[in-house]
């Protein structure tokens, strides 16, 4: 990787949601950057803050019940606190998003053609004929077999895989330099998943976009990502190049996630289960190591009082010192 300027820089980002009279951070002091032509995967269990991070970058939170601080720098502009009118110029044109549930993100009352056309109307000066040509080209590009027919159809007339392709076409319509893909393959069968991932890879190579891929599927990460950030309880606990993370995982949470992933060549009969669950926002411990309650057999002295990210290898960062002495419970017995 060269030392060229990142496409997107996130610095000390906090995103708190109002619950009754208090604000609780779902994203808590996150810092990371996204480089040109890079796929950055963000992984972790449900409830770790991955989607909140994505929707915050897109400026999709209601300011009446959300408190956001820190910086999201794009093109020398801090997107945090940006006026809605200015954000609208960036959404779709500079930063595109592929949503987790395409049926929920598509308008059931509009045809597919009209929905993809919307961004082109807003962000380009193409005439109607040019826009239709571009929409048909996009539908073809994302692997939809009969673009002319799909152009006139409504979301309910398409399968899940087809709807997800439409979602990708919408996100790519203005060729944004940054694409956020939030669990783009969650509800799809394995064959369609592979096609969607191949499609993302092909499109990225063509446009040199930076992609933030949010997923809990480690198989997807191993196949597609360049770099991985592991998220737990609103914080990054490990960040590393993909090969390094899979060959040399350090943080107890990363190691637990990898151990609980089904392996075809494993001789173990039972899957590893991580004790406990991600705590709800209102019960989350804010001092010390947030993963400590789920590895209770590790002594308190192994954890830092104020865990920070340490560089343990080239571009490899790990939070808290507990990784140095961590063993799985069965190994200690």
mmCIF file of C-alpha atoms in Angstrom:
data_model
loop_
_atom_site.group_PDB
_atom_site.id
_atom_site.type_symbol
_atom_site.label_atom_id
_atom_site.label_comp_id
_atom_site.label_asym_id
_atom_site.label_seq_id
_atom_site.Cartn_x
_atom_site.Cartn_y
_atom_site.Cartn_z
ATOM 1 C CA UNK A 1 0.000 0.000 0.000
ATOM 2 C CA UNK A 2 1.298 3.466 -0.814
ATOM 3 C CA UNK A 3 1.191 6.390 1.565
ATOM 4 C CA UNK A 4 -1.418 8.190 -0.510
ATOM 5 C CA UNK A 5 -4.133 10.111 1.280
ATOM 6 C CA UNK A 6 -7.011 7.905 2.540
ATOM 7 C CA UNK A 7 -10.414 8.191 0.876
ATOM 8 C CA UNK A 8 -12.125 8.342 4.242
ATOM 9 C CA UNK A 9 -10.758 9.003 7.736
ATOM 10 C CA UNK A 10 -12.689 8.296 10.909
ATOM 11 C CA UNK A 11 -11.240 9.843 14.061
ATOM 12 C CA UNK A 12 -12.435 9.195 17.629
ATOM 13 C CA UNK A 13 -16.058 8.708 16.530
ATOM 14 C CA UNK A 14 -18.731 8.434 19.232
ATOM 15 C CA UNK A 15 -22.366 7.689 18.386
ATOM 16 C CA UNK A 16 -24.743 7.696 21.348
ATOM 17 C CA UNK A 17 -28.450 6.847 21.282
ATOM 18 C CA UNK A 18 -30.907 8.381 23.734
ATOM 19 C CA UNK A 19 -32.539 5.775 25.944
ATOM 20 C CA UNK A 20 -34.949 7.448 28.349
ATOM 21 C CA UNK A 21 -32.974 10.449 29.683
ATOM 22 C CA UNK A 22 -29.415 9.334 28.907
ATOM 23 C CA UNK A 23 -27.232 8.794 25.853
ATOM 24 C CA UNK A 24 -25.381 5.481 25.480
ATOM 25 C CA UNK A 25 -22.547 5.085 22.975
ATOM 26 C CA UNK A 26 -23.094 2.302 20.426
ATOM 27 C CA UNK A 27 -19.893 3.392 18.656
ATOM 28 C CA UNK A 28 -17.316 4.411 21.221
ATOM 29 C CA UNK A 29 -14.094 6.133 20.160
ATOM 30 C CA UNK A 30 -13.618 4.430 16.791
ATOM 31 C CA UNK A 31 -10.734 5.542 14.538
ATOM 32 C CA UNK A 32 -9.881 3.998 11.155
ATOM 33 C CA UNK A 33 -9.234 4.994 7.552
ATOM 34 C CA UNK A 34 -10.223 3.584 4.177
ATOM 35 C CA UNK A 35 -7.763 3.622 1.294
ATOM 36 C CA UNK A 36 -8.430 3.775 -2.417
ATOM 37 C CA UNK A 37 -8.959 0.344 -3.991
ATOM 38 C CA UNK A 38 -9.174 -1.348 -0.572
ATOM 39 C CA UNK A 39 -11.832 -3.648 0.867
ATOM 40 C CA UNK A 40 -11.977 -3.047 4.616
ATOM 41 C CA UNK A 41 -14.092 -5.669 6.398
ATOM 42 C CA UNK A 42 -15.704 -4.873 9.749
ATOM 43 C CA UNK A 43 -16.670 -8.025 11.628
ATOM 44 C CA UNK A 44 -18.305 -8.912 14.928
ATOM 45 C CA UNK A 45 -21.484 -10.332 16.417
ATOM 46 C CA UNK A 46 -24.859 -8.626 16.086
ATOM 47 C CA UNK A 47 -25.103 -5.662 18.448
ATOM 48 C CA UNK A 48 -21.403 -4.710 18.280
ATOM 49 C CA UNK A 49 -22.042 -1.396 16.481
ATOM 50 C CA UNK A 50 -21.124 -2.322 12.895
ATOM 51 C CA UNK A 51 -24.305 -1.101 11.183
ATOM 52 C CA UNK A 52 -24.441 1.976 13.425
ATOM 53 C CA UNK A 53 -20.985 2.918 12.160
ATOM 54 C CA UNK A 54 -22.173 2.485 8.544
ATOM 55 C CA UNK A 55 -25.350 4.537 8.930
ATOM 56 C CA UNK A 56 -23.391 7.257 10.762
ATOM 57 C CA UNK A 57 -20.964 7.583 7.830
ATOM 58 C CA UNK A 58 -24.036 7.980 5.594
ATOM 59 C CA UNK A 59 -25.576 10.574 7.940
ATOM 60 C CA UNK A 60 -28.782 8.591 8.415
ATOM 61 C CA UNK A 61 -29.399 9.133 12.154
ATOM 62 C CA UNK A 62 -32.100 11.341 13.614
ATOM 63 C CA UNK A 63 -30.291 14.213 15.392
ATOM 64 C CA UNK A 64 -33.152 14.415 17.927
ATOM 65 C CA UNK A 65 -32.219 11.108 19.586
ATOM 66 C CA UNK A 66 -28.566 10.675 18.575
ATOM 67 C CA UNK A 67 -25.428 12.369 19.848
ATOM 68 C CA UNK A 68 -22.439 12.187 17.481
ATOM 69 C CA UNK A 69 -18.930 13.506 18.076
ATOM 70 C CA UNK A 70 -15.530 12.994 16.459
ATOM 71 C CA UNK A 71 -14.643 13.306 12.784
ATOM 72 C CA UNK A 72 -15.531 11.559 9.531
ATOM 73 C CA UNK A 73 -13.253 13.232 6.985
ATOM 74 C CA UNK A 74 -14.085 12.936 3.299
ATOM 75 C CA UNK A 75 -12.463 15.283 0.759
ATOM 76 C CA UNK A 76 -11.134 17.516 3.578
ATOM 77 C CA UNK A 77 -14.690 17.915 4.900
ATOM 78 C CA UNK A 78 -15.879 16.693 8.306
ATOM 79 C CA UNK A 79 -19.224 14.971 7.677
ATOM 80 C CA UNK A 80 -20.161 15.039 11.383
ATOM 81 C CA UNK A 81 -22.629 17.878 11.851
ATOM 82 C CA UNK A 82 -22.875 18.594 8.118
ATOM 83 C CA UNK A 83 -26.123 20.274 7.004
ATOM 84 C CA UNK A 84 -28.658 17.914 5.410
ATOM 85 C CA UNK A 85 -28.528 19.757 2.088
ATOM 86 C CA UNK A 86 -24.739 19.332 1.912
ATOM 87 C CA UNK A 87 -24.978 15.654 2.950
ATOM 88 C CA UNK A 88 -27.450 15.048 0.128
ATOM 89 C CA UNK A 89 -24.776 16.157 -2.346
ATOM 90 C CA UNK A 90 -22.443 13.448 -0.955
ATOM 91 C CA UNK A 91 -24.867 10.544 -0.460
ATOM 92 C CA UNK A 92 -25.053 8.466 -3.607
ATOM 93 C CA UNK A 93 -22.600 10.634 -5.518
ATOM 94 C CA UNK A 94 -19.493 10.248 -3.307
ATOM 95 C CA UNK A 95 -20.540 7.549 -0.841
ATOM 96 C CA UNK A 96 -22.905 4.781 -1.903
ATOM 97 C CA UNK A 97 -24.519 2.248 0.416
ATOM 98 C CA UNK A 98 -25.770 -1.283 -0.200
ATOM 99 C CA UNK A 99 -28.278 -2.017 2.545
ATOM 100 C CA UNK A 100 -28.677 -5.246 4.474
ATOM 101 C CA UNK A 101 -32.311 -5.814 3.503
ATOM 102 C CA UNK A 102 -32.971 -4.754 -0.096
ATOM 103 C CA UNK A 103 -36.738 -5.210 0.250
ATOM 104 C CA UNK A 104 -36.834 -2.729 3.147
ATOM 105 C CA UNK A 105 -34.603 -0.207 1.337
ATOM 106 C CA UNK A 106 -36.510 -0.295 -1.971
ATOM 107 C CA UNK A 107 -39.737 1.666 -2.458
ATOM 108 C CA UNK A 108 -42.550 -0.862 -3.127
ATOM 109 C CA UNK A 109 -44.533 1.730 -5.109
ATOM 110 C CA UNK A 110 -41.814 2.631 -7.611
ATOM 111 C CA UNK A 111 -40.473 0.613 -10.522
ATOM 112 C CA UNK A 112 -36.871 -0.571 -10.395
ATOM 113 C CA UNK A 113 -35.931 1.743 -13.269
ATOM 114 C CA UNK A 114 -37.379 4.812 -11.538
ATOM 115 C CA UNK A 115 -35.555 4.021 -8.279
ATOM 116 C CA UNK A 116 -32.114 3.680 -9.865
ATOM 117 C CA UNK A 117 -32.866 6.762 -11.975
ATOM 118 C CA UNK A 118 -33.442 8.934 -8.862
ATOM 119 C CA UNK A 119 -29.738 9.359 -8.023
ATOM 120 C CA UNK A 120 -28.937 10.155 -11.648
ATOM 121 C CA UNK A 121 -31.621 12.875 -11.706
ATOM 122 C CA UNK A 122 -30.246 14.360 -8.500
ATOM 123 C CA UNK A 123 -26.498 14.121 -9.163
ATOM 124 C CA UNK A 124 -26.025 14.273 -12.962
ATOM 125 C CA UNK A 125 -27.104 16.470 -15.859
ATOM 126 C CA UNK A 126 -27.965 13.521 -18.119
ATOM 127 C CA UNK A 127 -31.175 13.769 -20.137
ATOM 128 C CA UNK A 128 -33.942 11.179 -19.795
ATOM 129 C CA UNK A 129 -32.695 9.030 -22.657
ATOM 130 C CA UNK A 130 -29.098 8.986 -21.327
ATOM 131 C CA UNK A 131 -30.327 8.119 -17.839
ATOM 132 C CA UNK A 132 -32.408 5.194 -19.088
ATOM 133 C CA UNK A 133 -29.396 3.926 -21.014
ATOM 134 C CA UNK A 134 -27.250 4.186 -17.875
ATOM 135 C CA UNK A 135 -29.863 2.338 -15.749
ATOM 136 C CA UNK A 136 -30.078 -0.515 -18.272
ATOM 137 C CA UNK A 137 -26.268 -0.637 -18.392
ATOM 138 C CA UNK A 138 -26.146 -0.869 -14.577
ATOM 139 C CA UNK A 139 -28.761 -3.657 -14.484
ATOM 140 C CA UNK A 140 -26.739 -5.551 -17.050
ATOM 141 C CA UNK A 141 -23.502 -4.864 -15.136
ATOM 142 C CA UNK A 142 -24.869 -6.374 -11.919
ATOM 143 C CA UNK A 143 -25.883 -9.542 -13.739
ATOM 144 C CA UNK A 144 -29.630 -9.094 -14.184
ATOM 145 C CA UNK A 145 -30.559 -11.265 -17.206
ATOM 146 C CA UNK A 146 -33.308 -9.146 -18.800
ATOM 147 C CA UNK A 147 -32.655 -5.454 -17.948
ATOM 148 C CA UNK A 148 -35.476 -4.136 -20.175
ATOM 149 C CA UNK A 149 -38.060 -6.229 -18.303
ATOM 150 C CA UNK A 150 -36.608 -5.602 -14.828
ATOM 151 C CA UNK A 151 -36.567 -1.839 -15.541
ATOM 152 C CA UNK A 152 -40.397 -1.889 -15.506
ATOM 153 C CA UNK A 153 -40.856 -4.310 -12.598
ATOM 154 C CA UNK A 154 -41.574 -3.599 -8.906
ATOM 155 C CA UNK A 155 -39.457 -4.904 -5.990
ATOM 156 C CA UNK A 156 -41.993 -7.579 -4.954
ATOM 157 C CA UNK A 157 -41.695 -9.172 -8.406
ATOM 158 C CA UNK A 158 -38.000 -9.967 -7.914
ATOM 159 C CA UNK A 159 -36.196 -12.655 -5.915
ATOM 160 C CA UNK A 160 -33.935 -11.776 -2.960
ATOM 161 C CA UNK A 161 -30.793 -12.141 -5.029
ATOM 162 C CA UNK A 162 -32.209 -9.947 -7.821
ATOM 163 C CA UNK A 163 -33.266 -7.267 -5.316
ATOM 164 C CA UNK A 164 -29.774 -7.267 -3.838
ATOM 165 C CA UNK A 165 -28.342 -6.763 -7.333
ATOM 166 C CA UNK A 166 -30.711 -3.815 -7.798
ATOM 167 C CA UNK A 167 -29.460 -2.415 -4.463
ATOM 168 C CA UNK A 168 -25.886 -2.687 -5.749
ATOM 169 C CA UNK A 169 -26.864 -1.016 -9.041
ATOM 170 C CA UNK A 170 -28.407 1.884 -7.070
ATOM 171 C CA UNK A 171 -25.299 2.258 -4.900
ATOM 172 C CA UNK A 172 -23.048 2.291 -7.979
ATOM 173 C CA UNK A 173 -25.163 4.469 -10.261
ATOM 174 C CA UNK A 174 -22.970 7.578 -9.830
ATOM 175 C CA UNK A 175 -19.698 5.604 -9.499
ATOM 176 C CA UNK A 176 -18.995 6.728 -5.916
ATOM 177 C CA UNK A 177 -15.373 6.454 -4.704
ATOM 178 C CA UNK A 178 -16.597 5.007 -1.368
ATOM 179 C CA UNK A 179 -19.070 2.113 -1.085
ATOM 180 C CA UNK A 180 -20.472 0.760 2.176
ATOM 181 C CA UNK A 181 -21.868 -2.762 1.925
ATOM 182 C CA UNK A 182 -23.844 -3.655 5.061
ATOM 183 C CA UNK A 183 -24.216 -7.460 5.243
ATOM 184 C CA UNK A 184 -24.834 -7.616 1.464
ATOM 185 C CA UNK A 185 -25.143 -11.424 1.394
ATOM 186 C CA UNK A 186 -26.971 -12.170 4.668
ATOM 187 C CA UNK A 187 -30.317 -13.417 3.383
ATOM 188 C CA UNK A 188 -29.010 -15.095 0.234
ATOM 189 C CA UNK A 189 -28.177 -18.711 -0.482
ATOM 190 C CA UNK A 190 -24.536 -19.725 -0.895
ATOM 191 C CA UNK A 191 -24.504 -19.708 -4.707
ATOM 192 C CA UNK A 192 -26.000 -16.212 -4.936
ATOM 193 C CA UNK A 193 -23.667 -15.036 -2.124
ATOM 194 C CA UNK A 194 -20.648 -16.065 -4.181
ATOM 195 C CA UNK A 195 -22.016 -14.262 -7.254
ATOM 196 C CA UNK A 196 -22.665 -11.052 -5.276
ATOM 197 C CA UNK A 197 -19.132 -11.116 -3.793
ATOM 198 C CA UNK A 198 -17.575 -11.734 -7.213
ATOM 199 C CA UNK A 199 -19.628 -8.831 -8.528
ATOM 200 C CA UNK A 200 -18.383 -6.496 -5.753
ATOM 201 C CA UNK A 201 -14.789 -7.521 -6.474
ATOM 202 C CA UNK A 202 -15.196 -6.937 -10.219
ATOM 203 C CA UNK A 203 -16.842 -3.546 -9.735
ATOM 204 C CA UNK A 204 -14.166 -2.467 -7.291
ATOM 205 C CA UNK A 205 -11.410 -3.377 -9.734
ATOM 206 C CA UNK A 206 -13.185 -1.398 -12.431
ATOM 207 C CA UNK A 207 -13.785 1.793 -10.399
ATOM 208 C CA UNK A 208 -10.897 1.598 -7.821
ATOM 209 C CA UNK A 209 -13.466 2.353 -5.119
ATOM 210 C CA UNK A 210 -12.783 1.829 -1.438
ATOM 211 C CA UNK A 211 -15.317 -0.603 0.044
ATOM 212 C CA UNK A 212 -16.315 -0.983 3.692
ATOM 213 C CA UNK A 213 -17.757 -4.495 3.943
ATOM 214 C CA UNK A 214 -19.766 -5.117 7.100
ATOM 215 C CA UNK A 215 -20.370 -8.781 7.863
ATOM 216 C CA UNK A 216 -20.338 -11.469 10.533
ATOM 217 C CA UNK A 217 -19.337 -14.131 8.006
ATOM 218 C CA UNK A 218 -15.618 -14.848 8.360
ATOM 219 C CA UNK A 219 -15.616 -16.943 5.177
ATOM 220 C CA UNK A 220 -16.707 -13.863 3.207
ATOM 221 C CA UNK A 221 -13.942 -11.833 4.875
ATOM 222 C CA UNK A 222 -11.227 -14.375 4.039
ATOM 223 C CA UNK A 223 -12.277 -14.386 0.372
ATOM 224 C CA UNK A 224 -12.716 -10.684 -0.273
ATOM 225 C CA UNK A 225 -11.107 -8.328 2.266
ATOM 226 C CA UNK A 226 -7.693 -6.671 2.254
ATOM 227 C CA UNK A 227 -7.852 -5.549 5.867
ATOM 228 C CA UNK A 228 -10.090 -6.492 8.799
ATOM 229 C CA UNK A 229 -11.324 -4.545 11.820
ATOM 230 C CA UNK A 230 -12.881 -6.703 14.546
ATOM 231 C CA UNK A 231 -15.551 -4.827 16.503
ATOM 232 C CA UNK A 232 -16.821 -5.625 19.979
ATOM 233 C CA UNK A 233 -19.145 -3.548 22.174
ATOM 234 C CA UNK A 234 -18.684 -0.406 20.091
ATOM 235 C CA UNK A 235 -14.882 -0.527 19.846
ATOM 236 C CA UNK A 236 -12.306 -2.047 17.532
ATOM 237 C CA UNK A 237 -10.435 -4.763 19.440
ATOM 238 C CA UNK A 238 -8.162 -5.866 16.575
ATOM 239 C CA UNK A 239 -7.213 -4.401 13.189
ATOM 240 C CA UNK A 240 -4.896 -6.251 10.795
ATOM 241 C CA UNK A 241 -4.294 -7.191 7.145
ATOM 242 C CA UNK A 242 -6.535 -10.150 6.287
ATOM 243 C CA UNK A 243 -3.794 -12.812 5.963
ATOM 244 C CA UNK A 244 -2.236 -11.682 9.243
ATOM 245 C CA UNK A 245 -5.566 -11.772 11.090
ATOM 246 C CA UNK A 246 -6.366 -15.321 9.998
ATOM 247 C CA UNK A 247 -2.854 -16.703 10.467
ATOM 248 C CA UNK A 248 -1.967 -14.848 13.662
ATOM 249 C CA UNK A 249 -5.121 -13.682 15.528
ATOM 250 C CA UNK A 250 -4.273 -12.085 18.874
ATOM 251 C CA UNK A 251 -7.279 -10.678 20.737
ATOM 252 C CA UNK A 252 -9.319 -13.244 22.720
ATOM 253 C CA UNK A 253 -12.486 -12.112 20.905
ATOM 254 C CA UNK A 254 -10.936 -12.573 17.447
ATOM 255 C CA UNK A 255 -9.598 -15.981 18.422
ATOM 256 C CA UNK A 256 -13.005 -16.958 19.826
ATOM 257 C CA UNK A 257 -14.808 -15.868 16.649
ATOM 258 C CA UNK A 258 -12.409 -17.871 14.480
ATOM 259 C CA UNK A 259 -12.663 -20.920 16.740
ATOM 260 C CA UNK A 260 -16.473 -20.817 16.621
ATOM 261 C CA UNK A 261 -16.475 -20.718 12.812
ATOM 262 C CA UNK A 262 -17.317 -24.155 11.325
ATOM 263 C CA UNK A 263 -14.267 -25.790 9.719
ATOM 264 C CA UNK A 264 -14.648 -28.582 7.157
ATOM 265 C CA UNK A 265 -11.274 -30.094 8.055
ATOM 266 C CA UNK A 266 -11.689 -29.862 11.839
ATOM 267 C CA UNK A 267 -11.663 -33.087 13.863
ATOM 268 C CA UNK A 268 -13.587 -31.504 16.746
ATOM 269 C CA UNK A 269 -17.151 -32.735 16.979
ATOM 270 C CA UNK A 270 -18.595 -29.721 18.780
ATOM 271 C CA UNK A 271 -18.487 -26.101 17.731
ATOM 272 C CA UNK A 272 -16.783 -23.684 20.094
ATOM 273 C CA UNK A 273 -19.333 -21.423 21.817
ATOM 274 C CA UNK A 274 -18.345 -18.005 23.155
ATOM 275 C CA UNK A 275 -19.678 -17.653 26.701
ATOM 276 C CA UNK A 276 -22.251 -14.925 27.346
ATOM 277 C CA UNK A 277 -23.485 -12.354 24.832
ATOM 278 C CA UNK A 278 -22.812 -8.812 23.650
ATOM 279 C CA UNK A 279 -24.200 -6.638 26.469
ATOM 280 C CA UNK A 280 -27.065 -4.215 25.751
ATOM 281 C CA UNK A 281 -26.058 -0.541 25.565
ATOM 282 C CA UNK A 282 -27.508 0.284 28.973
ATOM 283 C CA UNK A 283 -25.539 -2.514 30.716
ATOM 284 C CA UNK A 284 -22.247 -2.186 28.886
ATOM 285 C CA UNK A 285 -19.195 -1.748 31.087
ATOM 286 C CA UNK A 286 -17.381 1.408 30.020
ATOM 287 C CA UNK A 287 -14.236 0.935 32.116
ATOM 288 C CA UNK A 288 -11.615 -1.754 31.595
ATOM 289 C CA UNK A 289 -11.715 -4.575 29.039
ATOM 290 C CA UNK A 290 -15.229 -4.967 27.646
ATOM 291 C CA UNK A 291 -14.654 -8.588 26.703
ATOM 292 C CA UNK A 292 -13.469 -9.539 30.233
ATOM 293 C CA UNK A 293 -16.916 -10.764 31.477
ATOM 294 C CA UNK A 294 -16.969 -13.367 28.675
ATOM 295 C CA UNK A 295 -13.530 -14.779 29.561
ATOM 296 C CA UNK A 296 -13.997 -14.829 33.332
ATOM 297 C CA UNK A 297 -11.269 -17.476 33.843
ATOM 298 C CA UNK A 298 -8.614 -14.922 32.785
ATOM 299 C CA UNK A 299 -7.309 -13.037 35.878
ATOM 300 C CA UNK A 300 -8.228 -9.387 36.264
ATOM 301 C CA UNK A 301 -4.529 -8.475 36.374
ATOM 302 C CA UNK A 302 -4.174 -9.552 32.694
ATOM 303 C CA UNK A 303 -6.411 -6.675 31.587
ATOM 304 C CA UNK A 304 -5.593 -2.985 31.256
ATOM 305 C CA UNK A 305 -7.552 -0.495 33.340
ATOM 306 C CA UNK A 306 -7.913 1.712 30.244
ATOM 307 C CA UNK A 307 -7.416 -0.583 27.224
ATOM 308 C CA UNK A 308 -5.932 0.981 24.124
ATOM 309 C CA UNK A 309 -4.835 -0.338 20.736
ATOM 310 C CA UNK A 310 -1.219 -1.583 20.682
ATOM 311 C CA UNK A 311 0.741 -2.199 17.489
ATOM 312 C CA UNK A 312 1.924 -5.814 17.790
ATOM 313 C CA UNK A 313 3.184 -6.146 14.209
ATOM 314 C CA UNK A 314 3.214 -4.170 10.954
ATOM 315 C CA UNK A 315 -0.300 -2.624 10.633
ATOM 316 C CA UNK A 316 -1.544 -5.102 13.285
ATOM 317 C CA UNK A 317 -3.242 -3.512 16.315
ATOM 318 C CA UNK A 318 -4.761 -5.205 19.374
ATOM 319 C CA UNK A 319 -6.738 -3.668 22.261
ATOM 320 C CA UNK A 320 -5.904 -4.513 25.897
ATOM 321 C CA UNK A 321 -3.009 -6.618 27.206
ATOM 322 C CA UNK A 322 -5.155 -9.703 27.917
ATOM 323 C CA UNK A 323 -4.134 -11.199 24.547
ATOM 324 C CA UNK A 324 -0.658 -11.862 25.993
ATOM 325 C CA UNK A 325 -1.853 -14.476 28.502
ATOM 326 C CA UNK A 326 -5.153 -15.634 26.965
ATOM 327 C CA UNK A 327 -5.934 -19.340 26.723
ATOM 328 C CA UNK A 328 -9.240 -20.998 25.945
ATOM 329 C CA UNK A 329 -11.007 -22.413 28.979
ATOM 330 C CA UNK A 330 -10.549 -26.029 27.842
ATOM 331 C CA UNK A 331 -6.806 -25.426 27.498
ATOM 332 C CA UNK A 332 -6.536 -24.248 31.102
ATOM 333 C CA UNK A 333 -8.446 -27.199 32.557
#
